[in-house]
GROMACS .gro file of C-alpha atoms in nm:
model
  162
    1UNK     CA    1   1.986  -1.181   1.054
    2UNK     CA    2   1.684  -1.010   1.213
    3UNK     CA    3   1.329  -1.075   1.099
    4UNK     CA    4   1.295  -0.715   0.976
    5UNK     CA    5   1.571  -0.763   0.723
    6UNK     CA    6   1.535  -1.129   0.634
    7UNK     CA    7   1.399  -1.230   0.296
    8UNK     CA    8   1.054  -1.380   0.271
    9UNK     CA    9   1.082  -1.715   0.444
   10UNK     CA   10   0.732  -1.844   0.365
   11UNK     CA   11   0.546  -1.847   0.036
   12UNK     CA   12   0.344  -1.531  -0.026
   13UNK     CA   13   0.033  -1.528  -0.239
   14UNK     CA   14  -0.121  -1.206  -0.370
   15UNK     CA   15  -0.494  -1.237  -0.419
   16UNK     CA   16  -0.784  -1.005  -0.485
   17UNK     CA   17  -0.927  -0.877  -0.157
   18UNK     CA   18  -1.291  -0.952  -0.089
   19UNK     CA   19  -1.552  -0.787   0.133
   20UNK     CA   20  -1.480  -1.022   0.425
   21UNK     CA   21  -1.120  -0.887   0.433
   22UNK     CA   22  -1.240  -0.537   0.526
   23UNK     CA   23  -1.189  -0.571   0.902
   24UNK     CA   24  -0.842  -0.725   0.861
   25UNK     CA   25  -0.732  -0.449   0.623
   26UNK     CA   26  -0.873  -0.183   0.854
   27UNK     CA   27  -0.682  -0.330   1.149
   28UNK     CA   28  -0.363  -0.332   0.942
   29UNK     CA   29  -0.403   0.040   0.860
   30UNK     CA   30  -0.494   0.146   1.214
   31UNK     CA   31  -0.217  -0.064   1.369
   32UNK     CA   32   0.060   0.061   1.142
   33UNK     CA   33   0.366   0.175   1.333
   34UNK     CA   34   0.434   0.425   1.054
   35UNK     CA   35   0.134   0.618   1.184
   36UNK     CA   36   0.245   0.645   1.545
   37UNK     CA   37   0.287   0.967   1.741
   38UNK     CA   38   0.208   1.279   1.539
   39UNK     CA   39   0.064   1.071   1.252
   40UNK     CA   40  -0.175   0.861   1.467
   41UNK     CA   41  -0.479   1.083   1.413
   42UNK     CA   42  -0.461   1.024   1.036
   43UNK     CA   43  -0.562   0.659   1.073
   44UNK     CA   44  -0.745   0.655   1.408
   45UNK     CA   45  -1.088   0.635   1.248
   46UNK     CA   46  -0.983   0.505   0.908
   47UNK     CA   47  -1.192   0.226   0.763
   48UNK     CA   48  -1.135   0.005   0.460
   49UNK     CA   49  -1.493  -0.098   0.397
   50UNK     CA   50  -1.643  -0.368   0.177
   51UNK     CA   51  -1.772  -0.094  -0.055
   52UNK     CA   52  -1.418   0.039  -0.103
   53UNK     CA   53  -1.289  -0.312  -0.178
   54UNK     CA   54  -1.563  -0.364  -0.436
   55UNK     CA   55  -1.505  -0.024  -0.603
   56UNK     CA   56  -1.126  -0.050  -0.646
   57UNK     CA   57  -0.857  -0.302  -0.726
   58UNK     CA   58  -0.756  -0.409  -0.378
   59UNK     CA   59  -0.511  -0.695  -0.343
   60UNK     CA   60  -0.384  -0.868  -0.029
   61UNK     CA   61  -0.051  -1.042   0.030
   62UNK     CA   62  -0.118  -1.350   0.239
   63UNK     CA   63   0.104  -1.615   0.387
   64UNK     CA   64   0.023  -1.901   0.151
   65UNK     CA   65   0.117  -2.176   0.396
   66UNK     CA   66  -0.039  -2.022   0.706
   67UNK     CA   67  -0.377  -2.143   0.827
   68UNK     CA   68  -0.639  -1.900   0.704
   69UNK     CA   69  -0.392  -1.705   0.489
   70UNK     CA   70  -0.289  -1.428   0.730
   71UNK     CA   71  -0.289  -1.087   0.560
   72UNK     CA   72   0.068  -0.953   0.562
   73UNK     CA   73   0.000  -0.645   0.349
   74UNK     CA   74  -0.225  -0.497   0.084
   75UNK     CA   75  -0.258  -0.226  -0.176
   76UNK     CA   76  -0.535  -0.044  -0.356
   77UNK     CA   77  -0.511   0.075  -0.716
   78UNK     CA   78  -0.764   0.338  -0.821
   79UNK     CA   79  -0.799   0.343  -1.199
   80UNK     CA   80  -0.950   0.686  -1.264
   81UNK     CA   81  -0.740   0.882  -1.218
   82UNK     CA   82  -0.464   0.621  -1.176
   83UNK     CA   83  -0.338   0.626  -0.818
   84UNK     CA   84  -0.186   0.389  -0.569
   85UNK     CA   85  -0.427   0.491  -0.294
   86UNK     CA   86  -0.318   0.258  -0.015
   87UNK     CA   87  -0.018   0.034   0.046
   88UNK     CA   88   0.043  -0.119   0.387
   89UNK     CA   89   0.264  -0.401   0.513
   90UNK     CA   90   0.216  -0.537   0.864
   91UNK     CA   91   0.484  -0.404   1.097
   92UNK     CA   92   0.614  -0.752   1.181
   93UNK     CA   93   0.641  -0.840   0.810
   94UNK     CA   94   0.831  -0.530   0.697
   95UNK     CA   95   1.179  -0.563   0.553
   96UNK     CA   96   1.107  -0.902   0.393
   97UNK     CA   97   1.020  -0.790   0.039
   98UNK     CA   98   0.642  -0.791   0.071
   99UNK     CA   99   0.608  -0.422  -0.015
  100UNK     CA  100   0.825  -0.475  -0.323
  101UNK     CA  101   0.604  -0.771  -0.427
  102UNK     CA  102   0.291  -0.560  -0.384
  103UNK     CA  103   0.438  -0.277  -0.595
  104UNK     CA  104   0.537  -0.519  -0.872
  105UNK     CA  105   0.186  -0.666  -0.866
  106UNK     CA  106   0.033  -0.317  -0.879
  107UNK     CA  107   0.246  -0.233  -1.182
  108UNK     CA  108   0.130  -0.549  -1.354
  109UNK     CA  109  -0.234  -0.466  -1.281
  110UNK     CA  110  -0.186  -0.110  -1.409
  111UNK     CA  111  -0.019  -0.240  -1.726
  112UNK     CA  112  -0.307  -0.484  -1.785
  113UNK     CA  113  -0.553  -0.194  -1.746
  114UNK     CA  114  -0.364   0.010  -2.010
  115UNK     CA  115  -0.228   0.261  -1.758
  116UNK     CA  116   0.118   0.409  -1.820
  117UNK     CA  117   0.156   0.618  -1.500
  118UNK     CA  118   0.038   0.573  -1.143
  119UNK     CA  119   0.047   0.858  -0.891
  120UNK     CA  120   0.125   0.809  -0.522
  121UNK     CA  121   0.080   1.064  -0.246
  122UNK     CA  122   0.310   0.915   0.014
  123UNK     CA  123   0.308   0.918   0.389
  124UNK     CA  124   0.633   1.105   0.476
  125UNK     CA  125   0.801   0.808   0.653
  126UNK     CA  126   0.744   0.593   0.340
  127UNK     CA  127   0.935   0.826   0.108
  128UNK     CA  128   1.254   0.615   0.108
  129UNK     CA  129   1.055   0.301   0.032
  130UNK     CA  130   0.902   0.455  -0.281
  131UNK     CA  131   1.246   0.567  -0.400
  132UNK     CA  132   1.380   0.213  -0.351
  133UNK     CA  133   1.099   0.054  -0.553
  134UNK     CA  134   1.145   0.284  -0.852
  135UNK     CA  135   0.898   0.569  -0.806
  136UNK     CA  136   1.004   0.916  -0.916
  137UNK     CA  137   0.934   1.215  -0.694
  138UNK     CA  138   0.723   1.465  -0.890
  139UNK     CA  139   0.622   1.714  -0.624
  140UNK     CA  140   0.475   1.784  -0.284
  141UNK     CA  141   0.112   1.782  -0.179
  142UNK     CA  142   0.069   2.063   0.071
  143UNK     CA  143  -0.088   2.010   0.411
  144UNK     CA  144  -0.467   2.020   0.430
  145UNK     CA  145  -0.550   2.080   0.798
  146UNK     CA  146  -0.719   1.951   0.996
  147UNK     CA  147  -0.738   1.624   0.799
  148UNK     CA  148  -0.368   1.614   0.703
  149UNK     CA  149  -0.157   1.874   0.887
  150UNK     CA  150   0.174   1.794   0.709
  151UNK     CA  151   0.309   1.814   0.356
  152UNK     CA  152   0.337   1.483   0.170
  153UNK     CA  153   0.576   1.374  -0.105
  154UNK     CA  154   0.414   1.299  -0.440
  155UNK     CA  155   0.553   1.021  -0.659
  156UNK     CA  156   0.483   0.861  -0.991
  157UNK     CA  157   0.541   0.510  -1.117
  158UNK     CA  158   0.598   0.493  -1.490
  159UNK     CA  159   0.451   0.169  -1.615
  160UNK     CA  160   0.652   0.015  -1.896
  161UNK     CA  161   0.461  -0.172  -2.163
  162UNK     CA  162   0.559  -0.533  -2.217
   0.00000   0.00000   0.00000
């Protein structure tokens, strides 16, 4: 079984991101293989700053048994209006359930905040992922050149109350 399709082999901990994580999260975004080729310009200068981490609910998935807790992925939940703003999993960690863990955690955070729906404007290559983790396609966000020169699928997570 390849590492891209194997289940999580080491314990994963999801913790609140802190300001000192900013550089690691920025590197994860800029180094994402999903943003190669025609998508590269979208993240070339992208920065996840300490101010962003402080303003939103940003959570990191870290290898719990690795020295220093290597960041394997993260997400950002904006509360008003409710939106999953960012969700990234390190290329070498994809296919091991980390994205699914992050989505489940996001749904729990949204539920705790009293939110019943969370919008996602997806990167086109991530569309299948959002279908697999239970998001419903609700539309298309049209291109906005020069910042985003392609249409993007729009999804919604419905957050069930417990």
